[in-house]
């Protein structure tokens, strides 16, 4: 009897094994650790700027910073972020905190993302949203809560089409 007509024939399929292993997603704790390291590094520069610009004194007195002070803080923050992390982001897809903890931002194909796209969609959009009263902080919180999804991709990862992976040790 021909195999094509035998209903009891074991299905035939070619098995292929991929030699390229899918990178492991970075753990939530490692991502948090990297964010804390990055935040501490940024604070070393931005806190003195806030102090000398008067923003810190105004906040101590309960006075909302002026638009000029807020813009100065944003510009200084972006400049410091780029000075500290620009080279690492462009070359390795890492901030300094991610580099220290051996994790990296990759696109959905596993490659280092294009720097302009990364800076615009993964960082700048969310920094600007944080300045929108009430709604901005809510959106930023929702962004971070997306880390608890199975794919561990926050909204900023989804917008930039990135994910954060663990590098081989």
PDB file of C-alpha atoms in Angstrom, residues 55-143:
ATOM      1  CA  UNK A  55      15.068  74.804  41.765  1.00  0.00           C
ATOM      2  CA  UNK A  56      16.063  72.918  44.907  1.00  0.00           C
ATOM      3  CA  UNK A  57      15.459  75.937  47.203  1.00  0.00           C
ATOM      4  CA  UNK A  58      12.083  76.599  45.583  1.00  0.00           C
ATOM      5  CA  UNK A  59      11.028  72.973  46.104  1.00  0.00           C
ATOM      6  CA  UNK A  60      12.046  73.150  49.780  1.00  0.00           C
ATOM      7  CA  UNK A  61       9.732  76.135  50.202  1.00  0.00           C
ATOM      8  CA  UNK A  62       6.895  74.367  48.396  1.00  0.00           C
ATOM      9  CA  UNK A  63       7.148  76.634  45.348  1.00  0.00           C
ATOM     10  CA  UNK A  64       6.579  74.949  42.020  1.00  0.00           C
ATOM     11  CA  UNK A  65       9.610  75.363  39.740  1.00  0.00           C
ATOM     12  CA  UNK A  66       9.118  77.880  36.952  1.00  0.00           C
ATOM     13  CA  UNK A  67       8.781  76.722  33.378  1.00  0.00           C
ATOM     14  CA  UNK A  68      12.318  77.997  32.764  1.00  0.00           C
ATOM     15  CA  UNK A  69      13.693  75.954  35.641  1.00  0.00           C
ATOM     16  CA  UNK A  70      11.831  72.877  34.428  1.00  0.00           C
ATOM     17  CA  UNK A  71      13.153  73.318  30.887  1.00  0.00           C
ATOM     18  CA  UNK A  72      16.680  73.829  32.224  1.00  0.00           C
ATOM     19  CA  UNK A  73      16.332  70.626  34.232  1.00  0.00           C
ATOM     20  CA  UNK A  74      15.122  68.744  31.163  1.00  0.00           C
ATOM     21  CA  UNK A  75      17.899  70.064  28.918  1.00  0.00           C
ATOM     22  CA  UNK A  76      20.609  69.397  31.514  1.00  0.00           C
ATOM     23  CA  UNK A  77      19.173  65.947  32.202  1.00  0.00           C
ATOM     24  CA  UNK A  78      19.118  64.992  28.517  1.00  0.00           C
ATOM     25  CA  UNK A  79      22.634  66.381  27.976  1.00  0.00           C
ATOM     26  CA  UNK A  80      24.041  64.489  30.971  1.00  0.00           C
ATOM     27  CA  UNK A  81      22.229  61.313  29.916  1.00  0.00           C
ATOM     28  CA  UNK A  82      23.755  61.566  26.424  1.00  0.00           C
ATOM     29  CA  UNK A  83      27.242  62.346  27.747  1.00  0.00           C
ATOM     30  CA  UNK A  84      27.181  59.406  30.144  1.00  0.00           C
ATOM     31  CA  UNK A  85      25.298  56.870  28.022  1.00  0.00           C
ATOM     32  CA  UNK A  86      25.396  57.984  24.370  1.00  0.00           C
ATOM     33  CA  UNK A  87      28.475  55.971  23.359  1.00  0.00           C
ATOM     34  CA  UNK A  88      27.307  52.834  25.185  1.00  0.00           C
ATOM     35  CA  UNK A  89      23.787  53.068  23.744  1.00  0.00           C
ATOM     36  CA  UNK A  90      25.050  53.542  20.188  1.00  0.00           C
ATOM     37  CA  UNK A  91      27.701  50.832  20.366  1.00  0.00           C
ATOM     38  CA  UNK A  92      26.247  48.217  22.714  1.00  0.00           C
ATOM     39  CA  UNK A  93      22.596  49.136  23.363  1.00  0.00           C
ATOM     40  CA  UNK A  94      23.406  49.769  27.006  1.00  0.00           C
ATOM     41  CA  UNK A  95      23.268  52.511  29.576  1.00  0.00           C
ATOM     42  CA  UNK A  96      26.074  52.480  32.117  1.00  0.00           C
ATOM     43  CA  UNK A  97      23.800  50.698  34.630  1.00  0.00           C
ATOM     44  CA  UNK A  98      22.864  48.056  32.053  1.00  0.00           C
ATOM     45  CA  UNK A  99      26.531  47.629  31.131  1.00  0.00           C
ATOM     46  CA  UNK A 100      27.513  47.064  34.768  1.00  0.00           C
ATOM     47  CA  UNK A 101      24.752  44.467  35.198  1.00  0.00           C
ATOM     48  CA  UNK A 102      25.411  42.784  31.839  1.00  0.00           C
ATOM     49  CA  UNK A 103      22.063  43.419  30.175  1.00  0.00           C
ATOM     50  CA  UNK A 104      21.366  45.204  26.897  1.00  0.00           C
ATOM     51  CA  UNK A 105      18.617  46.766  24.834  1.00  0.00           C
ATOM     52  CA  UNK A 106      18.128  44.994  21.520  1.00  0.00           C
ATOM     53  CA  UNK A 107      15.619  45.342  18.703  1.00  0.00           C
ATOM     54  CA  UNK A 108      13.221  42.501  18.004  1.00  0.00           C
ATOM     55  CA  UNK A 109      15.841  40.879  15.744  1.00  0.00           C
ATOM     56  CA  UNK A 110      18.413  40.834  18.538  1.00  0.00           C
ATOM     57  CA  UNK A 111      20.514  43.688  17.113  1.00  0.00           C
ATOM     58  CA  UNK A 112      21.651  46.937  18.743  1.00  0.00           C
ATOM     59  CA  UNK A 113      18.880  49.442  17.950  1.00  0.00           C
ATOM     60  CA  UNK A 114      19.472  52.585  15.890  1.00  0.00           C
ATOM     61  CA  UNK A 115      20.431  55.384  18.320  1.00  0.00           C
ATOM     62  CA  UNK A 116      18.023  58.061  17.055  1.00  0.00           C
ATOM     63  CA  UNK A 117      15.011  55.751  17.260  1.00  0.00           C
ATOM     64  CA  UNK A 118      16.113  54.552  20.673  1.00  0.00           C
ATOM     65  CA  UNK A 119      16.552  58.050  22.094  1.00  0.00           C
ATOM     66  CA  UNK A 120      13.317  59.381  20.643  1.00  0.00           C
ATOM     67  CA  UNK A 121      10.896  56.525  21.280  1.00  0.00           C
ATOM     68  CA  UNK A 122      12.387  54.795  24.312  1.00  0.00           C
ATOM     69  CA  UNK A 123      13.493  57.831  26.290  1.00  0.00           C
ATOM     70  CA  UNK A 124      12.460  61.316  25.124  1.00  0.00           C
ATOM     71  CA  UNK A 125       8.743  60.589  24.659  1.00  0.00           C
ATOM     72  CA  UNK A 126       8.495  59.301  28.229  1.00  0.00           C
ATOM     73  CA  UNK A 127      10.586  62.111  29.729  1.00  0.00           C
ATOM     74  CA  UNK A 128       8.260  64.642  28.105  1.00  0.00           C
ATOM     75  CA  UNK A 129       5.130  62.743  29.164  1.00  0.00           C
ATOM     76  CA  UNK A 130       6.327  62.889  32.786  1.00  0.00           C
ATOM     77  CA  UNK A 131       5.955  66.697  32.631  1.00  0.00           C
ATOM     78  CA  UNK A 132       2.220  66.527  31.807  1.00  0.00           C
ATOM     79  CA  UNK A 133       0.397  67.230  35.082  1.00  0.00           C
ATOM     80  CA  UNK A 134      -1.342  64.214  36.672  1.00  0.00           C
ATOM     81  CA  UNK A 135      -1.829  62.295  33.409  1.00  0.00           C
ATOM     82  CA  UNK A 136       1.919  62.149  32.733  1.00  0.00           C
ATOM     83  CA  UNK A 137       2.801  60.478  36.013  1.00  0.00           C
ATOM     84  CA  UNK A 138      -0.069  58.015  35.522  1.00  0.00           C
ATOM     85  CA  UNK A 139       1.203  57.102  32.030  1.00  0.00           C
ATOM     86  CA  UNK A 140       4.759  56.667  33.325  1.00  0.00           C
ATOM     87  CA  UNK A 141       3.456  54.378  36.089  1.00  0.00           C
ATOM     88  CA  UNK A 142       1.480  52.313  33.567  1.00  0.00           C
ATOM     89  CA  UNK A 143       4.615  52.162  31.387  1.00  0.00           C
TER      90      UNK A 143
END
